[in-house]
Coordinates of C-alpha atoms in Angstrom, one line a residue:
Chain A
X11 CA 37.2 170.0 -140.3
X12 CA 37.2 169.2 -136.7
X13 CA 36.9 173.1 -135.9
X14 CA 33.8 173.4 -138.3
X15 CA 32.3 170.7 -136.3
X16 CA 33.6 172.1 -133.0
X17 CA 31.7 175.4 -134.0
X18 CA 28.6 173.7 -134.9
X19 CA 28.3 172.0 -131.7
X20 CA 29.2 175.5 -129.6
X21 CA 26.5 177.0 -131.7
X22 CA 24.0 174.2 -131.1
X23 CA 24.7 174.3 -127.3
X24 CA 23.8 178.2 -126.9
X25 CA 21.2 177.6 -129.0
X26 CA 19.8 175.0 -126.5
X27 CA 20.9 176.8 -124.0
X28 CA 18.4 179.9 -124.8
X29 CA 15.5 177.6 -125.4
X30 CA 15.5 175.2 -122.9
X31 CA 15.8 179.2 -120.6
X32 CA 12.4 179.8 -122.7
X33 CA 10.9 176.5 -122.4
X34 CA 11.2 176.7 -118.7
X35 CA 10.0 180.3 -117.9
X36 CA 6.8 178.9 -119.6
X37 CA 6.4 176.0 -117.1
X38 CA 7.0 178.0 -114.3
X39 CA 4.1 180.3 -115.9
X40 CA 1.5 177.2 -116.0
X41 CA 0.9 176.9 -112.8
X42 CA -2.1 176.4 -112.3
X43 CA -3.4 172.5 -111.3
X44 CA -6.5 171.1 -112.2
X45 CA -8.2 168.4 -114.6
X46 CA -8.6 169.8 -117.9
X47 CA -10.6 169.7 -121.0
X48 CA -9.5 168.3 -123.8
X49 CA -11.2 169.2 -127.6
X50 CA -10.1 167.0 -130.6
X51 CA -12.4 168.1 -133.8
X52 CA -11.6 168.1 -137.5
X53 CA -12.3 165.4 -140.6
X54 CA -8.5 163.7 -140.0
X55 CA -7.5 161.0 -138.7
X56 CA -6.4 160.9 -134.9
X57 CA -9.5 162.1 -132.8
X58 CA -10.5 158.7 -131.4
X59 CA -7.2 157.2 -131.7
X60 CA -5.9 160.3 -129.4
X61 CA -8.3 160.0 -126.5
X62 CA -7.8 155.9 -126.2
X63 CA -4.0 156.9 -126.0
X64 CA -4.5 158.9 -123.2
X65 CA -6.8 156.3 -121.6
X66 CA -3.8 154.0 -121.2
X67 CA -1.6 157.6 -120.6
X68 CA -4.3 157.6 -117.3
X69 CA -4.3 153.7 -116.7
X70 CA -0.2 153.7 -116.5
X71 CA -1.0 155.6 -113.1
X72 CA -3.7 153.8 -112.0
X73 CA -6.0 156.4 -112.4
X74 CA -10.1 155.5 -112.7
X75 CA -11.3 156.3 -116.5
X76 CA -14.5 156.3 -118.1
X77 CA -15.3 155.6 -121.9
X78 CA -18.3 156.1 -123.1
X79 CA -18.8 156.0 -127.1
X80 CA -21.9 157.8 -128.6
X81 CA -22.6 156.2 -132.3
X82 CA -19.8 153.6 -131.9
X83 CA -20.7 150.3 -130.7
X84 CA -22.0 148.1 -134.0
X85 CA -19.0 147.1 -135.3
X86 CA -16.2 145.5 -132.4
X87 CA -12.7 147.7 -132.9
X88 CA -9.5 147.0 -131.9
X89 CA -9.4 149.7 -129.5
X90 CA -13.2 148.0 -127.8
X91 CA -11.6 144.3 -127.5
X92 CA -8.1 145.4 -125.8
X93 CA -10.0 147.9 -123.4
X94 CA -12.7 145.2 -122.3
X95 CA -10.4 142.3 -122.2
X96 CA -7.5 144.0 -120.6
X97 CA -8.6 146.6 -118.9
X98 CA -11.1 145.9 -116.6
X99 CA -10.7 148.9 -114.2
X100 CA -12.1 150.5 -117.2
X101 CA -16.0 151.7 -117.3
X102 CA -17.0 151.2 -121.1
X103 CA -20.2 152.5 -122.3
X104 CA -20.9 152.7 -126.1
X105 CA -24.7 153.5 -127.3
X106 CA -24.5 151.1 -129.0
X107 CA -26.8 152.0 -132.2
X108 CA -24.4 152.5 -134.9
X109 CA -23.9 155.3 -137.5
X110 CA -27.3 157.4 -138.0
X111 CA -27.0 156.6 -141.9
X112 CA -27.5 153.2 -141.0
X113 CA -30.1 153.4 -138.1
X114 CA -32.2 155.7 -140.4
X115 CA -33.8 156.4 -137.2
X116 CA -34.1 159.7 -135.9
X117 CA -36.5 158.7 -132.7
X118 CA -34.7 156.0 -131.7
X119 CA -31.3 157.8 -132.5
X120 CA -32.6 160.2 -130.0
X121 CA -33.9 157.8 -127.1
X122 CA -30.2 156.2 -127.3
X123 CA -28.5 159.2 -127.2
X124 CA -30.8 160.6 -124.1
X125 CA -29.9 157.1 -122.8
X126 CA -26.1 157.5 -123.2
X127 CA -25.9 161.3 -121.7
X128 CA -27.4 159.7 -118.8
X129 CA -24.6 157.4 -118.2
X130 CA -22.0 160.6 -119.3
X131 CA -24.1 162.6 -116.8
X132 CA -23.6 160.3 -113.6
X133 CA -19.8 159.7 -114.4
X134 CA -19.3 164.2 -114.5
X135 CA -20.7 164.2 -111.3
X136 CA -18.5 161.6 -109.8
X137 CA -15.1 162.5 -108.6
X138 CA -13.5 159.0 -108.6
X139 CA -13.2 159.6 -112.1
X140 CA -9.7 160.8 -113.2
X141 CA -10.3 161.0 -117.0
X142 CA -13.4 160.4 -119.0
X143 CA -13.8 160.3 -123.1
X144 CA -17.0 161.3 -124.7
X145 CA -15.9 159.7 -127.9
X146 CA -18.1 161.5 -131.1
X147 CA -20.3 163.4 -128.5
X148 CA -20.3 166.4 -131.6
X149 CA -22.5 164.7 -133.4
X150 CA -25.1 164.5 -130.9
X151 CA -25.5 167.9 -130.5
X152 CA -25.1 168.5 -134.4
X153 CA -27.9 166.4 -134.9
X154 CA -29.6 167.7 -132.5
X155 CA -30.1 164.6 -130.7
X156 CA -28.8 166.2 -127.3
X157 CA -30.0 169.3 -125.5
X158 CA -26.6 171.5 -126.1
X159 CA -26.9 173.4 -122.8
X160 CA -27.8 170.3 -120.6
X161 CA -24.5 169.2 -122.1
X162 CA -22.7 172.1 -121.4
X163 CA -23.8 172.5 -118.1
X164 CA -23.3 168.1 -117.6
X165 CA -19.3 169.6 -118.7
X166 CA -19.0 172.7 -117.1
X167 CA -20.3 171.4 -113.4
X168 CA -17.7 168.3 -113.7
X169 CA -15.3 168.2 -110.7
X170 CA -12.2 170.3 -110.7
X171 CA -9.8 167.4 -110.5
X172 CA -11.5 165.7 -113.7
X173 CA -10.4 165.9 -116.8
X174 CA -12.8 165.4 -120.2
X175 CA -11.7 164.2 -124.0
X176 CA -14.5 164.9 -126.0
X177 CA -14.4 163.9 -129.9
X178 CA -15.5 164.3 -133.1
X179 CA -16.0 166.3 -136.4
X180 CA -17.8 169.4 -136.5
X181 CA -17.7 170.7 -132.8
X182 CA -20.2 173.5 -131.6
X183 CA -18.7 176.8 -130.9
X184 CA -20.1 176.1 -127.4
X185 CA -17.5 172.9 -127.2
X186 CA -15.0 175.3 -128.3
X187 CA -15.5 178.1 -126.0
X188 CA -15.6 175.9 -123.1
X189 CA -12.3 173.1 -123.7
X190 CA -9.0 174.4 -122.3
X191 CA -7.4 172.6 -125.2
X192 CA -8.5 172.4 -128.8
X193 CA -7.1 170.2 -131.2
X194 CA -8.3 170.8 -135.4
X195 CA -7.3 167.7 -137.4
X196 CA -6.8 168.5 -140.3
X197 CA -6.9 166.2 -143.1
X198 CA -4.5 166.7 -145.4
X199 CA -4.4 163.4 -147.3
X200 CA -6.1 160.0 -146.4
X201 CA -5.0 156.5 -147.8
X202 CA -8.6 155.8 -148.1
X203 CA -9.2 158.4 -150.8
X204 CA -6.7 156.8 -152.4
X205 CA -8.2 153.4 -152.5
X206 CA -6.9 151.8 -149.6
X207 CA -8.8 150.1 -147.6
X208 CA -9.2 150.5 -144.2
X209 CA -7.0 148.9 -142.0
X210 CA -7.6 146.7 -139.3
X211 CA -5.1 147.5 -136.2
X212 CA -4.8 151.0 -137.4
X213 CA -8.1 152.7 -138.5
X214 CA -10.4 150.3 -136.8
Chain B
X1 CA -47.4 168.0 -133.6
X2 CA -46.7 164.2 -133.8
X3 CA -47.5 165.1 -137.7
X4 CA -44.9 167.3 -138.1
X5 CA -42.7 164.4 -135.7
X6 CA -43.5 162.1 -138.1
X7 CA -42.2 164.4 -141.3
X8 CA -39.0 165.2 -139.6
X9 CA -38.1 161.6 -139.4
X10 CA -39.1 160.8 -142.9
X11 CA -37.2 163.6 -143.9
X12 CA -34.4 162.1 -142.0
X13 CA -34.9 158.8 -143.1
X14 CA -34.3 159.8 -146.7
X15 CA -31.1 161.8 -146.0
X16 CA -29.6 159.2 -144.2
X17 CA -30.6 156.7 -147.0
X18 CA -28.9 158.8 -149.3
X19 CA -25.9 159.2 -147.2
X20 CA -25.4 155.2 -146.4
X21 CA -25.1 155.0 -150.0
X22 CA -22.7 157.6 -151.0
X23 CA -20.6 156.0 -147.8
X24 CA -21.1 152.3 -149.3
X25 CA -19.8 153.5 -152.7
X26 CA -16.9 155.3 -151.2
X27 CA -15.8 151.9 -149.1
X28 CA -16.2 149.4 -152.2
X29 CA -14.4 152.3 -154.1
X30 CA -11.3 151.3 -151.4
X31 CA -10.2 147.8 -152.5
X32 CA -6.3 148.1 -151.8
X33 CA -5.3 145.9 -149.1
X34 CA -1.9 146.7 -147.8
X35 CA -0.6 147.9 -144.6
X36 CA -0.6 152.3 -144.6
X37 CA 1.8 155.1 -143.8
X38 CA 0.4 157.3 -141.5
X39 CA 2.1 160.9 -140.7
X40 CA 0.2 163.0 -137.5
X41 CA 2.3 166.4 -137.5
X42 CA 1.3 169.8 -136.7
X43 CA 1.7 171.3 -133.5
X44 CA -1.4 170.8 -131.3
X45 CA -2.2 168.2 -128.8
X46 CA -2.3 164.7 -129.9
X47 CA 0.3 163.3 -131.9
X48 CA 2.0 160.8 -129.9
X49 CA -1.6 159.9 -127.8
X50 CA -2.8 158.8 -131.4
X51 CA -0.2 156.8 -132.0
X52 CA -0.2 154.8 -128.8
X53 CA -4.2 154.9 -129.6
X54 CA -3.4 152.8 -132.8
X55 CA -0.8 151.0 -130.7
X56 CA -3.9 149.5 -128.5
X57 CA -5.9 149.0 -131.7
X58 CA -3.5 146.7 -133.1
X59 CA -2.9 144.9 -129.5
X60 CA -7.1 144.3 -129.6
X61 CA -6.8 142.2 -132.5
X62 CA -3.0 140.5 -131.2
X63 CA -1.2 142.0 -133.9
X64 CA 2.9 142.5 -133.2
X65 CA 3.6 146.2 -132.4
X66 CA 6.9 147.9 -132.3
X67 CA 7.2 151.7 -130.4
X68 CA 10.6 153.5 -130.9
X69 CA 10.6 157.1 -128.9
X70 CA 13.2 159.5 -130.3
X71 CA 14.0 161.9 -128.0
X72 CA 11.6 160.5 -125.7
X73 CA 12.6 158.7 -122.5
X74 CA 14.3 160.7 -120.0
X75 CA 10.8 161.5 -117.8
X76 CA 8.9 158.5 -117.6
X77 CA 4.8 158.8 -118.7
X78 CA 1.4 156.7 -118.4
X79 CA 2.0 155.4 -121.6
X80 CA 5.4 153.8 -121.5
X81 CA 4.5 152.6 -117.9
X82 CA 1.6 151.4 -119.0
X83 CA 3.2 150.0 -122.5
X84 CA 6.3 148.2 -120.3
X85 CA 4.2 146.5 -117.7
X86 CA 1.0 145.4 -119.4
X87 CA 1.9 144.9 -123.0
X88 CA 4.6 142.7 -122.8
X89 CA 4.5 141.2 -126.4
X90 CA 5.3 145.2 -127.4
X91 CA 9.2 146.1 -128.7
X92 CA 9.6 149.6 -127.0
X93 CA 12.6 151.1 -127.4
X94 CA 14.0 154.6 -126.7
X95 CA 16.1 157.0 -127.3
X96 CA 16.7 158.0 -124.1
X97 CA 18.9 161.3 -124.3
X98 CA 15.5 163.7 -123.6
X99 CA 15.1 166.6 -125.5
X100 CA 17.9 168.3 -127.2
X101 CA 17.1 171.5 -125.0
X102 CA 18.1 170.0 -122.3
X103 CA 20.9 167.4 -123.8
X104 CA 22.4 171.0 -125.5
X105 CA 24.9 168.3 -127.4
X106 CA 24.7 167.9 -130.7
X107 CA 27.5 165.3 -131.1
X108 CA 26.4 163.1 -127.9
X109 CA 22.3 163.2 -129.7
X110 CA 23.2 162.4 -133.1
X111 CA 25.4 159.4 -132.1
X112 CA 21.9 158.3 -130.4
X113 CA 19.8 159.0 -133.5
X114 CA 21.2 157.3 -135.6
X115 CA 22.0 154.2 -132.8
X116 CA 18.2 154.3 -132.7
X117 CA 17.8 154.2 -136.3
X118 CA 19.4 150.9 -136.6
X119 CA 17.0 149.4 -134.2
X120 CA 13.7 151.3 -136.4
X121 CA 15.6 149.8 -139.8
X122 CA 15.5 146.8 -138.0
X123 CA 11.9 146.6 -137.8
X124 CA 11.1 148.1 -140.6
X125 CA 12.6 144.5 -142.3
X126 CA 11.0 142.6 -140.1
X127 CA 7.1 141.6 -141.9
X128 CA 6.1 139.9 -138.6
X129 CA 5.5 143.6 -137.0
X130 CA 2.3 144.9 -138.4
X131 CA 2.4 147.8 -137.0
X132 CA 5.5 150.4 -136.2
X133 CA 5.5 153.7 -134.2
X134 CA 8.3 156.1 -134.9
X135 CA 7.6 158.5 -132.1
X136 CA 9.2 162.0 -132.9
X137 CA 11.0 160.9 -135.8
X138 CA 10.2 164.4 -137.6
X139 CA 12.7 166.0 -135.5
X140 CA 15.6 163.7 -136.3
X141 CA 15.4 165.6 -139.7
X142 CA 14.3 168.8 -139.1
X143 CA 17.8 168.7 -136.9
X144 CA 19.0 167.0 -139.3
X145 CA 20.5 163.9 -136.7
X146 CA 19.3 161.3 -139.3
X147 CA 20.0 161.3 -143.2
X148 CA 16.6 162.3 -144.7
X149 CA 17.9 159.8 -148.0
X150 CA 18.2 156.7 -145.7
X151 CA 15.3 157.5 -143.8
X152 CA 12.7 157.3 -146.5
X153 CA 14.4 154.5 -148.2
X154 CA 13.9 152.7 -145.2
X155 CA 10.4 154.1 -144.7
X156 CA 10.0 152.9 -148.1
X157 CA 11.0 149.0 -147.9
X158 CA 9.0 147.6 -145.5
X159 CA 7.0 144.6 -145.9
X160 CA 3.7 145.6 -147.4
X161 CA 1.7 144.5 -144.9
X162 CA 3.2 146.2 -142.5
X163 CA 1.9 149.9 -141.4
X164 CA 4.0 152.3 -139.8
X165 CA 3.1 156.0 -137.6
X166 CA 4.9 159.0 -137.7
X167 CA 5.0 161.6 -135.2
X168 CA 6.5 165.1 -134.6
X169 CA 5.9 168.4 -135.6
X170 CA 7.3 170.1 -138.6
X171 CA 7.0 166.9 -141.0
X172 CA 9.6 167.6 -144.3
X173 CA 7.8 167.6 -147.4
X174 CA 9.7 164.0 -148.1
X175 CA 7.5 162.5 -145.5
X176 CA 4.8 164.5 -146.4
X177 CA 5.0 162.6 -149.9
X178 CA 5.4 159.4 -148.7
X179 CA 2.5 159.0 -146.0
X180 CA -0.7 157.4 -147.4
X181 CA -2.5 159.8 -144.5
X182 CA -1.6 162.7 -143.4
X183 CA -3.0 164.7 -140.4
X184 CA -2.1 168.3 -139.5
X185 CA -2.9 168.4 -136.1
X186 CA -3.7 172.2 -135.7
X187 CA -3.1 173.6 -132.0
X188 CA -6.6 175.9 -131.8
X189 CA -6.2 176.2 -128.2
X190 CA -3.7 174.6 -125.1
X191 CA -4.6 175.0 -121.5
X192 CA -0.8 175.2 -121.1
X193 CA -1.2 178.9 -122.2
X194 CA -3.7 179.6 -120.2
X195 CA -1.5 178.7 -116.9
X196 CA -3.0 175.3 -116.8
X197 CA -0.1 172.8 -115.7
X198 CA 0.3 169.7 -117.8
X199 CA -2.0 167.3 -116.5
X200 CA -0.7 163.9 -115.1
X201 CA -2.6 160.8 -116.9
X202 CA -3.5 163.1 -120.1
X203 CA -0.3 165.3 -120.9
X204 CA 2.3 162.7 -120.2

């Protein structure tokens, strides 16, 4: 018994032993150091979430972020209270206007949006700025409501030392091509399909 | 041209008439009030950032949080600094050993597993946490450190208000089942592999 276990432990340590080998021949290989871009798309659960995780990931170092929220801003969240109350370091922009299906507004969708870029536009070009999430900035251009290669360019022409989160369902190819990283969240089940409802501390 | 303006937005208008009210029947469809199981596996970026996303969401509103890190702990990160020093009403407790690459003992890890189970059970009992964080727990399985059976049972129990994350790649179908919401975080895309070095204030 004692030899089984023996075994299984020499056989777990070579097996170790050979990954952690692989796992560090790949660091060595990244070696390259700069702010990055950062992609999370898909219809699950864990876009939004993800980027205000990595706010506080950035704040634990004392790093400047940015926030701004396209669509967001009607209802308060969880996430909206704990970053303006305790986190005042934090620049927090949100345009403010709501969901589109309840603005029913394309012109003044547009005008806000325009508005918001502005402020995303300022904060690229600014090298202070460690980290800064465009929170559901794919819609924008889905809907049309932003110029796609003004935004592209607004990403693209950041500083090197900056990194960018940008969020949301339905990404352009264009978001794609550009982001170092791309995350698809899938959904493979949601608890509000199932009739639960949302959940305050959790989904909002 | 301020014709065909004005038909766009009409057009728009209706749509997103149409839409608020498929999206109003869908949330008074959702009248379950409980606490929810949420499961973020898969293997691109943004598992853990989620999590500690939700973690802030639930500090907003000055719910009780509990964050246990399995396998976690041996290099510090934003979060947990940030976590430790400005969120002191948060139980955060680790595991401590690092990964089991570098660990390479399987004896000395699963003593720690299950040590750090105790302490997740613990919680998981306790209805004044509404929300838990089981960092990495996936690979306590997939390693089989922790007994899938007790694991789920304990998943299982909690209070019903309380909701609980789960992290790590690789999910077994067992916690697959039992998640409310599930997310498949699919990796489309890591800077890592493009020689990008993990980047300090949004990696770790």
């Amino acid at each position: 018994m004692n030899n089984l276990k023996d075994n299984k432990n020499i056989i777990h340590k070579r097996k170790m032993e050979k990954l952690k080998e692989n796992i560090n021949a790949s660091i060595k290989a990244a070696n390259i150091k700069r702010g990055v871009s950062i992609l999370l798309t898909g219809n699950g659960k864990g876009k939004s979430s993800s980027a205000f995780g990595m706010v506080i990931r950035s704040l634990g170092y004392n790093y400047k972020v940015g926030v701004i929220q396209f669509i967001k801003g009607q209802q308060s969240s969880g996430e909206e209270i704990f970053v303006r109350k305790k986190c005042p370091s934090v620049t927090f922009y949100q345009m403010g206007t709501g969901f589109t299906w309840n603005t029913q507004d394309r012109s003044s969708d547009i005008a806000a949006a325009n508005k918001t870029w502005t402020v995303a536009k300022k904060m690229l070009q600014d090298d202070t700025y460690h980290l800064i999430i465009l929170d559901e900035l794919t819609y924008m251009l889905s809907f049309k409501y932003l110029d796609e290669n003004l935004v592209m360019e607004g990403l693209k022409n950041r500083p090197a030392n900056q990194s960018v989160v940008v969020t949301g369902r339905g990404a352009s190819s264009a978001l794609k091509d550009w982001a170092d990283t791309v995350s698809d969240i899938q959904e493979t089940k949601h608890a509000f399909n199932a009739g639960v409802m949302a959940r305050k501390g959790v989904d909002f």
